[in-house]
PDB file of C-alpha atoms in Angstrom:
ATOM      1  CA  ALA A   1     -24.197 -26.379  -4.975  1.00 86.00           C
ATOM      2  CA  VAL A   2     -20.778 -25.905  -6.674  1.00 87.00           C
ATOM      3  CA  VAL A   3     -18.937 -25.839  -3.304  1.00 87.00           C
ATOM      4  CA  ASP A   4     -20.889 -28.824  -2.079  1.00 90.00           C
ATOM      5  CA  SER A   5     -19.831 -30.797  -5.140  1.00 91.00           C
ATOM      6  CA  LEU A   6     -16.205 -29.706  -4.719  1.00 89.00           C
ATOM      7  CA  GLU A   7     -16.200 -30.670  -1.089  1.00 88.00           C
ATOM      8  CA  ARG A   8     -17.333 -34.194  -2.080  1.00 90.00           C
ATOM      9  CA  GLY A   9     -14.488 -34.307  -4.625  1.00 87.00           C
ATOM     10  CA  GLU A  10     -16.909 -34.103  -7.553  1.00 89.00           C
ATOM     11  CA  ALA A  11     -16.455 -31.760 -10.584  1.00 89.00           C
ATOM     12  CA  TYR A  12     -19.273 -29.296 -11.286  1.00 89.00           C
ATOM     13  CA  PRO A  13     -19.292 -29.081 -15.137  1.00 86.00           C
ATOM     14  CA  ASP A  14     -21.544 -26.140 -15.574  1.00 86.00           C
ATOM     15  CA  PRO A  15     -21.506 -23.523 -12.850  1.00 85.00           C
ATOM     16  CA  GLY A  16     -23.585 -21.077 -14.780  1.00 85.00           C
ATOM     17  CA  PRO A  17     -22.528 -17.791 -16.470  1.00 85.00           C
ATOM     18  CA  GLU A  18     -22.386 -15.732 -13.229  1.00 82.00           C
ATOM     19  CA  LEU A  19     -20.027 -18.192 -11.579  1.00 83.00           C
ATOM     20  CA  ALA A  20     -18.201 -19.488 -14.714  1.00 82.00           C
ATOM     21  CA  SER A  21     -15.102 -17.283 -14.397  1.00 80.00           C
ATOM     22  CA  PHE A  22     -14.605 -18.192 -10.821  1.00 79.00           C
ATOM     23  CA  PHE A  23     -15.443 -21.920 -10.946  1.00 86.00           C
ATOM     24  CA  ASP A  24     -13.976 -22.616 -14.306  1.00 86.00           C
ATOM     25  CA  PRO A  25     -13.795 -26.457 -14.633  1.00 86.00           C
ATOM     26  CA  ALA A  26     -10.054 -26.170 -15.176  1.00 87.00           C
ATOM     27  CA  ALA A  27      -9.658 -24.566 -11.739  1.00 87.00           C
ATOM     28  CA  GLN A  28     -12.043 -26.722  -9.762  1.00 88.00           C
ATOM     29  CA  ALA A  29      -9.309 -29.269  -8.636  1.00 89.00           C
ATOM     30  CA  TYR A  30      -7.423 -26.394  -7.042  1.00 89.00           C
ATOM     31  CA  TYR A  31     -10.504 -25.180  -5.209  1.00 86.00           C
ATOM     32  CA  ALA A  32     -11.412 -28.654  -4.060  1.00 88.00           C
ATOM     33  CA  SER A  33      -7.897 -29.144  -2.618  1.00 89.00           C
ATOM     34  CA  ALA A  34      -8.218 -25.785  -0.752  1.00 86.00           C
ATOM     35  CA  LEU A  35     -11.527 -26.765   0.800  1.00 84.00           C
ATOM     36  CA  LYS A  36      -9.794 -29.671   2.661  1.00 86.00           C
ATOM     37  CA  TYR A  37      -8.116 -27.205   5.055  1.00 86.00           C
ATOM     38  CA  GLY A  38      -9.706 -25.363   7.952  1.00 86.00           C
ATOM     39  CA  ILE A  39      -8.467 -21.838   8.139  1.00 88.00           C
ATOM     40  CA  GLY A  40      -8.621 -21.795  11.975  1.00 89.00           C
ATOM     41  CA  ALA A  41      -6.802 -25.039  12.386  1.00 91.00           C
ATOM     42  CA  GLU A  42      -4.101 -24.041   9.803  1.00 91.00           C
ATOM     43  CA  SER A  43      -3.668 -20.670  11.498  1.00 91.00           C
ATOM     44  CA  ALA A  44      -3.311 -22.160  14.926  1.00 93.00           C
ATOM     45  CA  SER A  45      -0.721 -24.705  13.732  1.00 93.00           C
ATOM     46  CA  ASN A  46       1.583 -21.859  12.520  1.00 89.00           C
ATOM     47  CA  GLY A  47       3.339 -19.799  15.164  1.00 88.00           C
ATOM     48  CA  LEU A  48       4.585 -17.162  12.743  1.00 93.00           C
ATOM     49  CA  PRO A  49       3.470 -13.479  13.238  1.00 95.00           C
ATOM     50  CA  LEU A  50       0.072 -13.015  11.557  1.00 95.00           C
ATOM     51  CA  LEU A  51      -1.709  -9.940  10.258  1.00 96.00           C
ATOM     52  CA  VAL A  52      -5.384 -10.344   9.409  1.00 96.00           C
ATOM     53  CA  VAL A  53      -6.771  -7.630   7.183  1.00 96.00           C
ATOM     54  CA  ALA A  54     -10.382  -7.422   6.200  1.00 95.00           C
ATOM     55  CA  GLY A  55     -12.011  -5.168   3.641  1.00 95.00           C
ATOM     56  CA  GLY A  56     -14.939  -3.211   5.090  1.00 94.00           C
ATOM     57  CA  SER A  57     -16.684  -3.514   1.717  1.00 95.00           C
ATOM     58  CA  ASP A  58     -15.694  -7.075   0.935  1.00 94.00           C
ATOM     59  CA  LEU A  59     -18.725  -8.809  -0.598  1.00 93.00           C
ATOM     60  CA  GLN A  60     -16.907 -12.205  -0.935  1.00 90.00           C
ATOM     61  CA  VAL A  61     -15.415 -12.539   2.608  1.00 89.00           C
ATOM     62  CA  PRO A  62     -16.941  -9.933   4.981  1.00 88.00           C
ATOM     63  CA  PRO A  63     -14.943  -8.844   8.030  1.00 89.00           C
ATOM     64  CA  GLY A  64     -16.915 -11.186  10.305  1.00 87.00           C
ATOM     65  CA  GLU A  65     -15.440 -14.165   8.489  1.00 87.00           C
ATOM     66  CA  ALA A  66     -12.093 -13.448  10.174  1.00 90.00           C
ATOM     67  CA  ALA A  67     -13.572 -14.585  13.474  1.00 90.00           C
ATOM     68  CA  GLU A  68     -12.451 -18.149  12.953  1.00 90.00           C
ATOM     69  CA  ILE A  69      -8.838 -17.120  12.442  1.00 93.00           C
ATOM     70  CA  LEU A  70      -8.941 -14.709  15.375  1.00 94.00           C
ATOM     71  CA  ARG A  71     -10.361 -17.335  17.727  1.00 93.00           C
ATOM     72  CA  ALA A  72      -7.515 -19.712  16.668  1.00 94.00           C
ATOM     73  CA  ARG A  73      -4.829 -16.923  16.792  1.00 95.00           C
ATOM     74  CA  PRO A  74      -5.840 -14.319  19.425  1.00 94.00           C
ATOM     75  CA  ASP A  75      -2.254 -12.991  19.146  1.00 94.00           C
ATOM     76  CA  ALA A  76      -2.836 -11.991  15.535  1.00 95.00           C
ATOM     77  CA  ALA A  77      -2.950  -8.345  14.588  1.00 95.00           C
ATOM     78  CA  TYR A  78      -6.262  -7.349  12.993  1.00 95.00           C
ATOM     79  CA  ARG A  79      -7.440  -4.411  10.988  1.00 96.00           C
ATOM     80  CA  VAL A  80     -10.501  -3.591   8.884  1.00 95.00           C
ATOM     81  CA  ILE A  81     -10.008  -1.209   5.995  1.00 95.00           C
ATOM     82  CA  GLU A  82     -13.230   0.656   5.301  1.00 95.00           C
ATOM     83  CA  GLY A  83     -14.218   0.837   1.696  1.00 96.00           C
ATOM     84  CA  MET A  84     -11.802  -1.895   0.641  1.00 96.00           C
ATOM     85  CA  ALA A  85     -13.190  -4.733  -1.442  1.00 96.00           C
ATOM     86  CA  HIS A  86     -11.878  -8.300  -1.790  1.00 95.00           C
ATOM     87  CA  SER A  87      -9.810  -7.047  -4.673  1.00 96.00           C
ATOM     88  CA  LEU A  88      -7.778  -5.066  -2.036  1.00 97.00           C
ATOM     89  CA  LYS A  89      -8.940  -1.916  -3.874  1.00 97.00           C
ATOM     90  CA  ASP A  90     -11.009   0.945  -2.620  1.00 97.00           C
ATOM     91  CA  ALA A  91     -14.376   0.308  -4.129  1.00 95.00           C
ATOM     92  CA  GLY A  92     -16.802   1.563  -1.480  1.00 92.00           C
ATOM     93  CA  ASP A  93     -20.148   0.046  -0.825  1.00 92.00           C
ATOM     94  CA  ASP A  94     -21.437   0.063  -4.409  1.00 94.00           C
ATOM     95  CA  GLU A  95     -21.823  -3.596  -5.462  1.00 94.00           C
ATOM     96  CA  GLU A  96     -21.168  -2.889  -9.170  1.00 95.00           C
ATOM     97  CA  ALA A  97     -18.020  -0.953  -8.334  1.00 96.00           C
ATOM     98  CA  ASN A  98     -16.965  -3.756  -5.997  1.00 94.00           C
ATOM     99  CA  TYR A  99     -17.073  -6.297  -8.841  1.00 92.00           C
ATOM    100  CA  ASP A 100     -15.592  -3.867 -11.327  1.00 95.00           C
ATOM    101  CA  SER A 101     -12.582  -3.334  -9.053  1.00 95.00           C
ATOM    102  CA  PHE A 102     -11.372  -6.834  -9.925  1.00 93.00           C
ATOM    103  CA  VAL A 103     -10.853  -5.974 -13.566  1.00 94.00           C
ATOM    104  CA  ASN A 104     -10.434  -2.201 -13.659  1.00 96.00           C
ATOM    105  CA  PRO A 105      -6.978  -0.949 -12.771  1.00 96.00           C
ATOM    106  CA  ALA A 106      -8.360   2.618 -12.093  1.00 97.00           C
ATOM    107  CA  TYR A 107      -9.437   1.743  -8.567  1.00 97.00           C
ATOM    108  CA  PRO A 108      -6.787   2.632  -5.970  1.00 97.00           C
ATOM    109  CA  LEU A 109      -5.331   0.171  -3.422  1.00 97.00           C
ATOM    110  CA  GLY A 110      -7.348   0.183  -0.197  1.00 96.00           C
ATOM    111  CA  GLY A 111      -6.648   3.219   1.931  1.00 94.00           C
ATOM    112  CA  GLY A 112      -3.712   2.451   4.242  1.00 95.00           C
ATOM    113  CA  LEU A 113      -3.178  -1.091   3.154  1.00 97.00           C
ATOM    114  CA  ALA A 114       0.344  -0.630   1.897  1.00 97.00           C
ATOM    115  CA  ASP A 115       1.388   1.283   4.974  1.00 96.00           C
ATOM    116  CA  LEU A 116      -0.256  -1.279   7.198  1.00 97.00           C
ATOM    117  CA  VAL A 117       1.588  -4.207   5.545  1.00 97.00           C
ATOM    118  CA  ALA A 118       4.925  -2.335   5.530  1.00 97.00           C
ATOM    119  CA  ALA A 119       4.685  -1.562   9.280  1.00 96.00           C
ATOM    120  CA  PHE A 120       3.768  -5.175  10.080  1.00 96.00           C
ATOM    121  CA  ALA A 121       6.766  -6.397   8.074  1.00 96.00           C
ATOM    122  CA  ARG A 122       9.146  -3.996   9.747  1.00 95.00           C
ATOM    123  CA  GLY A 123       7.788  -4.861  13.250  1.00 94.00           C
ATOM    124  CA  GLU A 124       6.648  -1.264  13.718  1.00 94.00           C
ATOM    125  CA  ALA A 125       3.528   0.183  15.432  1.00 92.00           C
ATOM    126  CA  LEU A 126       0.471  -0.602  13.248  1.00 93.00           C
ATOM    127  CA  PRO A 127      -1.651   2.241  12.067  1.00 92.00           C
ATOM    128  CA  GLY A 128      -5.334   2.155  13.039  1.00 89.00           C
ATOM    129  CA  LEU A 129      -7.058   0.442  15.871  1.00 87.00           C
ATOM    130  CA  ASP A 130      -7.837  -3.326  16.230  1.00 90.00           C
ATOM    131  CA  PRO A 131     -11.667  -3.546  16.016  1.00 89.00           C
ATOM    132  CA  ARG A 132     -11.634  -6.026  18.925  1.00 86.00           C
ATOM    133  CA  ALA A 133     -10.663  -3.193  21.233  1.00 78.00           C
ATOM    134  CA  SER A 134     -13.984  -1.351  20.733  1.00 72.00           C
ATOM    135  CA  ALA A 135     -15.834  -4.572  21.353  1.00 66.00           C
ATOM    136  CA  GLY A 136     -13.983  -5.152  24.598  1.00 59.00           C
ATOM    137  CA  LEU A 137     -12.398  -8.375  23.261  1.00 57.00           C
ATOM    138  CA  SER A 138      -8.891  -9.426  23.913  1.00 54.00           C
ATOM    139  CA  GLY A 139      -6.318  -9.692  21.163  1.00 52.00           C
ATOM    140  CA  GLU A 140      -3.019  -8.434  19.944  1.00 47.00           C
ATOM    141  CA  GLY A 141      -2.347  -4.742  20.324  1.00 42.00           C
ATOM    142  CA  LEU A 142      -5.442  -3.145  21.799  1.00 36.00           C
ATOM    143  CA  SER A 143      -3.855   0.218  22.138  1.00 36.00           C
ATOM    144  CA  ALA A 144      -2.831   2.941  19.680  1.00 34.00           C
ATOM    145  CA  GLY A 145       0.775   2.094  20.326  1.00 39.00           C
ATOM    146  CA  GLU A 146       0.430  -1.558  19.322  1.00 45.00           C
ATOM    147  CA  ARG A 147       3.615  -3.129  18.028  1.00 43.00           C
ATOM    148  CA  SER A 148       3.532  -5.583  15.211  1.00 49.00           C
ATOM    149  CA  PRO A 149       4.257  -9.185  16.478  1.00 52.00           C
ATOM    150  CA  SER A 150       6.656  -9.372  13.533  1.00 50.00           C
ATOM    151  CA  PRO A 151      10.277  -8.860  14.478  1.00 48.00           C
ATOM    152  CA  GLY A 152      10.768  -7.098  11.173  1.00 48.00           C
ATOM    153  CA  LEU A 153      11.986  -8.475   7.962  1.00 43.00           C
ATOM    154  CA  PRO A 154      15.516  -7.991   6.646  1.00 37.00           C
TER     155      PRO A 154
END
């Protein structure tokens, strides 16, 4: 109901206690403006190198949600980091830990995330395998020696 209201350009004054921190009325204009864009279309309109990283334990945006981006940009590098939550931290499959990882600094960064992003930025071979390879789908770098599409950053 909250997202439907925001898509119509209407404020949602009382999102309820469980959604209050995320859909704070002060932030709703920002969310409404973001909903005007389609992630697939925006990704396709940008020819820059793209790395799509999904958290295997992300409750907010599960790995399957990356499909729209990957259809629009089959050249994108793609990795799923098992155990990583939406907070980019390793929270495993426990729902309570998943939500706690947003506010508790004790959770470590998702396993391999820093190395993956660094390799992509430097234009080096990316660690791990693209999940599209095991599904027999095409896409960037379907071999263990995949090179990042990024030419490297200075």
